[in-house]
PDB file of C-alpha atoms and ligand atoms in Angstrom:
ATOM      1  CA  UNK A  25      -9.008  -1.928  19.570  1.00  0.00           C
ATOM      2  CA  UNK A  26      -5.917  -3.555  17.710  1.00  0.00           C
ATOM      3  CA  UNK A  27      -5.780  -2.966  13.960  1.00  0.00           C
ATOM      4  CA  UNK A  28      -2.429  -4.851  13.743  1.00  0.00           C
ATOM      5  CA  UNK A  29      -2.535  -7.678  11.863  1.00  0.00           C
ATOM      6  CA  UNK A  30      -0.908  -9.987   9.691  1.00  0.00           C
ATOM      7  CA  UNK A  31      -0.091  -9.149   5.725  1.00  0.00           C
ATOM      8  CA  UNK A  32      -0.397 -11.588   3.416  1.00  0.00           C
ATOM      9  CA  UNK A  33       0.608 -11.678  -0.137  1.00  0.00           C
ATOM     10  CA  UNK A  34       1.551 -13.983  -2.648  1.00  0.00           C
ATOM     11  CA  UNK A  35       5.455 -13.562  -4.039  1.00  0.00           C
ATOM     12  CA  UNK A  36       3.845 -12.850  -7.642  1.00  0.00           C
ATOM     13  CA  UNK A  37       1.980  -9.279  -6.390  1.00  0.00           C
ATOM     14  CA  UNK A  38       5.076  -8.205  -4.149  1.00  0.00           C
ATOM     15  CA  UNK A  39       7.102  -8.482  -7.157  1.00  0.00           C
ATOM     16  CA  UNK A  40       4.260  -6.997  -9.215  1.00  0.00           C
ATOM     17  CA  UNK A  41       5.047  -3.997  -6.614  1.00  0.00           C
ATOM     18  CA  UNK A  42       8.009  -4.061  -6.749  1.00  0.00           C
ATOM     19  CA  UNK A  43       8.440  -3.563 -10.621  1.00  0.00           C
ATOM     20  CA  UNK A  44       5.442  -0.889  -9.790  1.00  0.00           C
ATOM     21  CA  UNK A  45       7.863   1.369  -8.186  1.00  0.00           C
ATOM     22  CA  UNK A  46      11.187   0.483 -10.385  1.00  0.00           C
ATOM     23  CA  UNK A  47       8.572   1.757 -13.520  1.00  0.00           C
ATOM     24  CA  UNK A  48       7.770   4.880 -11.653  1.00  0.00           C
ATOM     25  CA  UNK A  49      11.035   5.598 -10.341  1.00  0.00           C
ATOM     26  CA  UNK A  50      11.881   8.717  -9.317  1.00  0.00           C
ATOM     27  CA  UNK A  51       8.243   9.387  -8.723  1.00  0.00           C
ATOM     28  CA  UNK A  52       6.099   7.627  -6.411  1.00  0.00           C
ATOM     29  CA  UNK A  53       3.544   4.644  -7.586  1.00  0.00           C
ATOM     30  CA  UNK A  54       0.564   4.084  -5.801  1.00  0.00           C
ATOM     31  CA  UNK A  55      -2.099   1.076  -6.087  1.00  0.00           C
ATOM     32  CA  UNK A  56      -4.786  -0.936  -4.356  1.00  0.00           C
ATOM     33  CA  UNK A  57      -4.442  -4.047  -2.252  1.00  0.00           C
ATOM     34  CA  UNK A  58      -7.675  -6.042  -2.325  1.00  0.00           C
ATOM     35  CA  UNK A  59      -8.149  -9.498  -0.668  1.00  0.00           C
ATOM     36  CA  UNK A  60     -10.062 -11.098   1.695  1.00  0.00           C
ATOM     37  CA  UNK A  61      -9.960 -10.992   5.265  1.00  0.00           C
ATOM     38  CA  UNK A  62     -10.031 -14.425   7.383  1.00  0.00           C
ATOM     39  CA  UNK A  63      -8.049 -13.785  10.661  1.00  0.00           C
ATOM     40  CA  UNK A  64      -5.606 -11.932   8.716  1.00  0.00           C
ATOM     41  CA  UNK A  65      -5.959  -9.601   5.849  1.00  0.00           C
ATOM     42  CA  UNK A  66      -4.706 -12.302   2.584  1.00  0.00           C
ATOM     43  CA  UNK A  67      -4.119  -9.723  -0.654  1.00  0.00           C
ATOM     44  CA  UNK A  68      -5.366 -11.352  -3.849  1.00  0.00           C
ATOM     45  CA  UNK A  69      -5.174  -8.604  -6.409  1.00  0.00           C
ATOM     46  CA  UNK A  70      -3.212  -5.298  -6.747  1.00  0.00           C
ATOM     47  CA  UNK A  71      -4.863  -2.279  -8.761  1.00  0.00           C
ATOM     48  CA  UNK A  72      -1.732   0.044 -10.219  1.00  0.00           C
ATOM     49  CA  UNK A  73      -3.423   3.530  -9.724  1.00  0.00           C
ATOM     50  CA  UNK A  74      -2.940   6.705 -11.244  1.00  0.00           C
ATOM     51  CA  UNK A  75      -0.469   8.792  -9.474  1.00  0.00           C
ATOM     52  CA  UNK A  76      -2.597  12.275  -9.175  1.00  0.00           C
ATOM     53  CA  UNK A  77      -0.476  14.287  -7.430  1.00  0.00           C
ATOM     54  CA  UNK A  78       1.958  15.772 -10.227  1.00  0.00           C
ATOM     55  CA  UNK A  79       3.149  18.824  -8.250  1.00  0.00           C
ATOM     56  CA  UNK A  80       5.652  16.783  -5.937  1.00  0.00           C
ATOM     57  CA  UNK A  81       7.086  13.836  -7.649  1.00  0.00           C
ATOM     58  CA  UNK A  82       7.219  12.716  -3.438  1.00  0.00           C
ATOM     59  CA  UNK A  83       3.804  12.530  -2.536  1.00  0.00           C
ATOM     60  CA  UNK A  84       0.700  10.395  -4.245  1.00  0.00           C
ATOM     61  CA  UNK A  85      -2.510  10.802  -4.579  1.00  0.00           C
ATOM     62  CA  UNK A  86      -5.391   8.536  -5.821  1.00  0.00           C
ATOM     63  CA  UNK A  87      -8.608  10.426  -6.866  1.00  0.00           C
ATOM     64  CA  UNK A  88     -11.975   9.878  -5.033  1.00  0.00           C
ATOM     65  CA  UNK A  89     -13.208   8.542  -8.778  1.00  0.00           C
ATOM     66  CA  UNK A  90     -10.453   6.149  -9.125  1.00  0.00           C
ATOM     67  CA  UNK A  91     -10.984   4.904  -5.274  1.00  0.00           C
ATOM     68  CA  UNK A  92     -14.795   4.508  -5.860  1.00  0.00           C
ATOM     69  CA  UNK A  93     -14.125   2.685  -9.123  1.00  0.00           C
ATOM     70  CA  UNK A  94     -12.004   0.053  -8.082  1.00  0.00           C
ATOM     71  CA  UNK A  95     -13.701  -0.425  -4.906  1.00  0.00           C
ATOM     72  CA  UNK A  96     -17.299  -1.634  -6.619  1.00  0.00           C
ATOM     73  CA  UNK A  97     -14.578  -3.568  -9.182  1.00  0.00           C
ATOM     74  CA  UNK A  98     -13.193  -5.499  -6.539  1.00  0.00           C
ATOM     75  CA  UNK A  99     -16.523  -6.073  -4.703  1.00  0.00           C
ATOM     76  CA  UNK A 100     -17.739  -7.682  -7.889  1.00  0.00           C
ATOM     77  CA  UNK A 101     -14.886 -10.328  -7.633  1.00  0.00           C
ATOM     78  CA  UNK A 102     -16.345 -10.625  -4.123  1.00  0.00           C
ATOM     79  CA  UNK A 103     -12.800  -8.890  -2.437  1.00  0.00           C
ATOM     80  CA  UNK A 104     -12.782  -5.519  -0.726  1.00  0.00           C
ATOM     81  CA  UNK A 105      -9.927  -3.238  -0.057  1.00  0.00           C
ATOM     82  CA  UNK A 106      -7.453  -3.981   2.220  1.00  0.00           C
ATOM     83  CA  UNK A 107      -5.103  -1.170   2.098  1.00  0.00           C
ATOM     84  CA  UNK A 108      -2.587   0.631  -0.412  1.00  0.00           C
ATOM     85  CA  UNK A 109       0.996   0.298  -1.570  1.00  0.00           C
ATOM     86  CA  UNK A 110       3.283   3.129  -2.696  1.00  0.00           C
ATOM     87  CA  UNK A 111       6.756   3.601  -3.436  1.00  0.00           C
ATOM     88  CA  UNK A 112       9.566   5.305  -1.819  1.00  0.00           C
ATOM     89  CA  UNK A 113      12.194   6.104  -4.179  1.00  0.00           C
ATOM     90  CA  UNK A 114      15.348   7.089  -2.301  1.00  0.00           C
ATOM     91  CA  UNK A 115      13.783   6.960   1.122  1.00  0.00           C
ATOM     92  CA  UNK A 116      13.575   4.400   3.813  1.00  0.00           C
ATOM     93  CA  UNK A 117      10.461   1.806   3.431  1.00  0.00           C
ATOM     94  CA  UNK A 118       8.550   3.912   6.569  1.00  0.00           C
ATOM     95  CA  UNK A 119       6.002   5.944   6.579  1.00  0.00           C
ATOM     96  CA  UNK A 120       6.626   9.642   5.794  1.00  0.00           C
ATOM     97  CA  UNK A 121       5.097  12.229   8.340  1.00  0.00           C
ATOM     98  CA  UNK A 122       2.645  12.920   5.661  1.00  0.00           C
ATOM     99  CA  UNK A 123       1.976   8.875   5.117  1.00  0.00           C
ATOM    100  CA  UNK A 124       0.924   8.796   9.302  1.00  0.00           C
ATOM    101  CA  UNK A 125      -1.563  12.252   8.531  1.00  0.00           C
ATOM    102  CA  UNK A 126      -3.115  10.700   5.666  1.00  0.00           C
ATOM    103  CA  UNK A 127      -3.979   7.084   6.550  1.00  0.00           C
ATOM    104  CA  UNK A 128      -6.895   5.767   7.597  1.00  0.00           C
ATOM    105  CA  UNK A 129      -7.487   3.120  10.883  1.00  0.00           C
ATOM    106  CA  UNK A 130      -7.721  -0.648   9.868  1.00  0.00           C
ATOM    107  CA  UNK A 131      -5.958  -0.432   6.547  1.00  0.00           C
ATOM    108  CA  UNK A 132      -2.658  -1.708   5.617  1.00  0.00           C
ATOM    109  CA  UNK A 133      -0.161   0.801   3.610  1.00  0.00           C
ATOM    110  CA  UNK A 134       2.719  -1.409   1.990  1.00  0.00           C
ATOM    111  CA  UNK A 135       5.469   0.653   1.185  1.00  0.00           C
ATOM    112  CA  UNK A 136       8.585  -0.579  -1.197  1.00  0.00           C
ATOM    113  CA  UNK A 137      11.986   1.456  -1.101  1.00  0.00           C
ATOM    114  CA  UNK A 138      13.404   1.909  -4.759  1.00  0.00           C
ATOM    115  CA  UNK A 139      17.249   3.015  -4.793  1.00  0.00           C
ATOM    116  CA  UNK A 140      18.579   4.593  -7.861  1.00  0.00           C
ATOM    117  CA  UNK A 141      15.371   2.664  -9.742  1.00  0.00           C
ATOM    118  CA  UNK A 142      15.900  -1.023  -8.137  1.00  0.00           C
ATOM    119  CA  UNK A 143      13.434  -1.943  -5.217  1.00  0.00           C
ATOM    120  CA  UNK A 144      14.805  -2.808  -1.826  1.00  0.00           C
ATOM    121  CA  UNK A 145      12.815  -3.507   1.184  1.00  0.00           C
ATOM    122  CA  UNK A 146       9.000  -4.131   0.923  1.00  0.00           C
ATOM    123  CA  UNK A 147       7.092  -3.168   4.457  1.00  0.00           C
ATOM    124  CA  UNK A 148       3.629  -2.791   5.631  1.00  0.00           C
ATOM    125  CA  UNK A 149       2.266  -0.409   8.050  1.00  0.00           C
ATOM    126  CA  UNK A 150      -1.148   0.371  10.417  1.00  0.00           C
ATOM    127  CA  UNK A 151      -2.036   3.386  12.341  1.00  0.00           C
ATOM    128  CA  UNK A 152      -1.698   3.297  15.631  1.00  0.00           C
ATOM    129  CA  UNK A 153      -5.007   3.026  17.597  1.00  0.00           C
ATOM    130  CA  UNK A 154      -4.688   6.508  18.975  1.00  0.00           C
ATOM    131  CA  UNK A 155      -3.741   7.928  15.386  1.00  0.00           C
ATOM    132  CA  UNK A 156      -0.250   9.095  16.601  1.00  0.00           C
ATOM    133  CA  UNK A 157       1.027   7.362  14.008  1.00  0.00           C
ATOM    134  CA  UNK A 158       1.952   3.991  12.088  1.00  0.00           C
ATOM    135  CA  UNK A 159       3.448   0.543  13.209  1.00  0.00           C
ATOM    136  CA  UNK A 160       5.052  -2.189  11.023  1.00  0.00           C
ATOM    137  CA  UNK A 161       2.946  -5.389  11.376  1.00  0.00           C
ATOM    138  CA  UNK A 162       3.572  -8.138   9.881  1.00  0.00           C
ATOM    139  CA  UNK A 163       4.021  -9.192   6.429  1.00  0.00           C
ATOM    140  CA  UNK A 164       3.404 -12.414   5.198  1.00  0.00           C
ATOM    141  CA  UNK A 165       5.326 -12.948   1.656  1.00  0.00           C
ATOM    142  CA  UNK A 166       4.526 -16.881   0.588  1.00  0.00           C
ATOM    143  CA  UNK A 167       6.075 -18.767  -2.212  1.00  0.00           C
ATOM    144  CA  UNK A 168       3.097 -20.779  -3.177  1.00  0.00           C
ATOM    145  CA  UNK A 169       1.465 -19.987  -6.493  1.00  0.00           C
TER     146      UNK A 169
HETATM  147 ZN1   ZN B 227       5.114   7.597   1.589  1.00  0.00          ZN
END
Protein backbone atom coordinates (compact mmCIF):
# COMPACT_ATOMS: atom_id res chain seq x y z
CA UNK A 1 0.00 0.00 0.00
CA UNK A 2 1.25 3.62 -0.99
CA UNK A 3 0.58 6.34 1.57
CA UNK A 4 2.39 8.92 -0.62
CA UNK A 5 0.41 11.45 -1.73
CA UNK A 6 0.04 14.86 -2.71
CA UNK A 7 -0.02 17.98 0.01
CA UNK A 8 -2.10 20.59 -0.50
CA UNK A 9 -2.33 23.85 1.20
CA UNK A 10 -3.37 27.18 0.59
CA UNK A 11 -0.32 30.02 0.73
CA UNK A 12 -2.35 31.71 3.75
CA UNK A 13 -1.83 28.39 6.30
CA UNK A 14 1.90 27.77 5.07
CA UNK A 15 2.58 31.20 6.06
CA UNK A 16 0.35 30.78 9.11
CA UNK A 17 3.18 27.96 9.77
CA UNK A 18 5.57 29.56 9.05
CA UNK A 19 5.06 32.56 11.54
CA UNK A 20 4.09 29.35 13.91
CA UNK A 21 7.64 28.42 14.14
CA UNK A 22 9.34 32.12 13.86
CA UNK A 23 6.89 32.72 17.31
CA UNK A 24 8.25 29.63 18.89
CA UNK A 25 11.68 29.95 17.87
CA UNK A 26 14.17 28.33 19.51
CA UNK A 27 11.64 25.80 20.61
CA UNK A 28 9.68 23.66 18.46
CA UNK A 29 5.79 24.50 17.45
CA UNK A 30 3.56 21.87 16.75
CA UNK A 31 -0.17 21.97 15.24
CA UNK A 32 -2.87 20.11 13.36
CA UNK A 33 -3.47 19.91 9.65
CA UNK A 34 -7.13 19.16 8.95
CA UNK A 35 -8.70 19.04 5.43
CA UNK A 36 -10.38 16.91 3.31
CA UNK A 37 -9.22 14.17 1.33
CA UNK A 38 -10.32 13.89 -2.54
CA UNK A 39 -7.43 12.09 -4.42
CA UNK A 40 -5.07 14.06 -2.48
CA UNK A 41 -5.07 15.15 1.07
CA UNK A 42 -6.26 19.37 0.51
CA UNK A 43 -5.46 21.12 4.22
CA UNK A 44 -8.19 23.61 5.09
CA UNK A 45 -7.45 24.57 8.65
CA UNK A 46 -4.33 24.48 10.92
CA UNK A 47 -4.84 24.00 14.85
CA UNK A 48 -1.54 25.75 16.70
CA UNK A 49 -1.13 23.13 19.57
CA UNK A 50 0.35 23.26 22.80
CA UNK A 51 3.91 22.29 22.79
CA UNK A 52 3.90 19.60 25.88
CA UNK A 53 7.12 18.51 25.91
CA UNK A 54 9.05 21.27 28.05
CA UNK A 55 12.06 19.12 29.00
CA UNK A 56 13.83 19.40 25.46
CA UNK A 57 13.12 22.61 23.77
CA UNK A 58 13.90 19.89 20.46
CA UNK A 59 11.23 17.57 20.66
CA UNK A 60 7.14 18.20 20.76
CA UNK A 61 4.58 16.70 22.08
CA UNK A 62 0.75 17.14 21.75
CA UNK A 63 -1.32 15.58 24.64
CA UNK A 64 -3.85 12.72 24.02
CA UNK A 65 -6.59 15.53 25.42
CA UNK A 66 -5.54 18.12 23.06
CA UNK A 67 -5.48 15.39 20.02
CA UNK A 68 -9.00 14.11 21.01
CA UNK A 69 -10.25 17.69 21.28
CA UNK A 70 -9.45 19.00 18.09
CA UNK A 71 -10.18 15.90 16.34
CA UNK A 72 -14.24 15.92 17.28
CA UNK A 73 -13.64 20.02 16.55
CA UNK A 74 -12.65 19.44 13.18
CA UNK A 75 -15.17 16.61 12.53
CA UNK A 76 -17.86 19.10 13.40
CA UNK A 77 -16.68 21.38 10.46
CA UNK A 78 -17.03 18.08 8.60
CA UNK A 79 -12.78 17.84 8.09
CA UNK A 80 -10.66 15.18 9.74
CA UNK A 81 -7.01 15.17 10.42
CA UNK A 82 -4.66 14.95 7.91
CA UNK A 83 -1.40 15.08 9.58
CA UNK A 84 0.84 17.54 11.78
CA UNK A 85 3.32 20.34 11.27
CA UNK A 86 6.25 21.21 13.54
CA UNK A 87 9.15 23.32 13.46
CA UNK A 88 12.76 22.78 13.15
CA UNK A 89 14.65 25.58 14.45
CA UNK A 90 18.27 25.31 13.35
CA UNK A 91 17.89 21.95 11.69
CA UNK A 92 17.26 20.80 8.21
CA UNK A 93 13.33 20.59 7.19
CA UNK A 94 13.65 16.38 7.53
CA UNK A 95 12.51 14.29 9.76
CA UNK A 96 14.57 13.72 12.93
CA UNK A 97 15.27 9.97 13.89
CA UNK A 98 12.80 10.53 16.58
CA UNK A 99 10.15 12.24 13.90
CA UNK A 100 10.44 8.53 11.72
CA UNK A 101 9.81 6.50 15.49
CA UNK A 102 6.96 8.56 16.30
CA UNK A 103 4.76 8.90 13.20
CA UNK A 104 2.01 7.17 12.31
CA UNK A 105 1.19 5.41 8.51
CA UNK A 106 -1.10 7.59 6.21
CA UNK A 107 -0.48 10.94 7.83
CA UNK A 108 1.38 13.80 6.53
CA UNK A 109 4.08 15.58 9.00
CA UNK A 110 4.95 19.15 7.47
CA UNK A 111 7.99 20.30 8.84
CA UNK A 112 9.31 24.18 8.45
CA UNK A 113 13.13 24.98 9.12
CA UNK A 114 13.48 28.32 11.20
CA UNK A 115 17.19 29.81 11.11
CA UNK A 116 18.17 32.20 13.76
CA UNK A 117 14.04 32.82 14.14
CA UNK A 118 13.18 33.33 10.21
CA UNK A 119 11.53 30.23 8.45
CA UNK A 120 13.22 28.65 5.49
CA UNK A 121 12.10 25.62 3.73
CA UNK A 122 8.56 24.18 4.36
CA UNK A 123 8.44 20.13 3.58
CA UNK A 124 6.09 17.35 4.08
CA UNK A 125 6.79 13.86 4.90
CA UNK A 126 5.00 10.03 5.03
CA UNK A 127 6.26 6.89 6.51
CA UNK A 128 7.44 4.57 4.47
CA UNK A 129 5.13 1.52 3.98
CA UNK A 130 7.45 -0.78 5.83
CA UNK A 131 7.89 1.88 8.75
CA UNK A 132 11.70 2.21 8.08
CA UNK A 133 11.19 5.54 7.88
CA UNK A 134 9.79 8.83 6.11
CA UNK A 135 9.70 10.09 2.40
CA UNK A 136 9.10 13.67 1.11
CA UNK A 137 5.92 13.63 -1.06
CA UNK A 138 4.70 16.20 -2.51
CA UNK A 139 3.58 19.50 -1.47
CA UNK A 140 1.17 21.43 -3.13
CA UNK A 141 1.49 25.33 -2.01
CA UNK A 142 -1.36 27.33 -4.27
CA UNK A 143 -1.78 31.01 -4.54
CA UNK A 144 -5.49 31.08 -4.80
CA UNK A 145 -7.41 32.51 -1.88
ZN1 LIG B 1 11.14 17.03 14.12
Amino acid sequence: MVFAMTLRISGVLADAIRRAGEAAYPAECCGVLGGRVSGLKEVLQIAPMVNRRTDDPRRYLISPDDLLRITLELRDAELEVLGYYHSHPDQPAEPSEFDSEHAWPWYSYMIVRVNEGRSADLTSWVLEEDCAGMRQETLQVSTEV
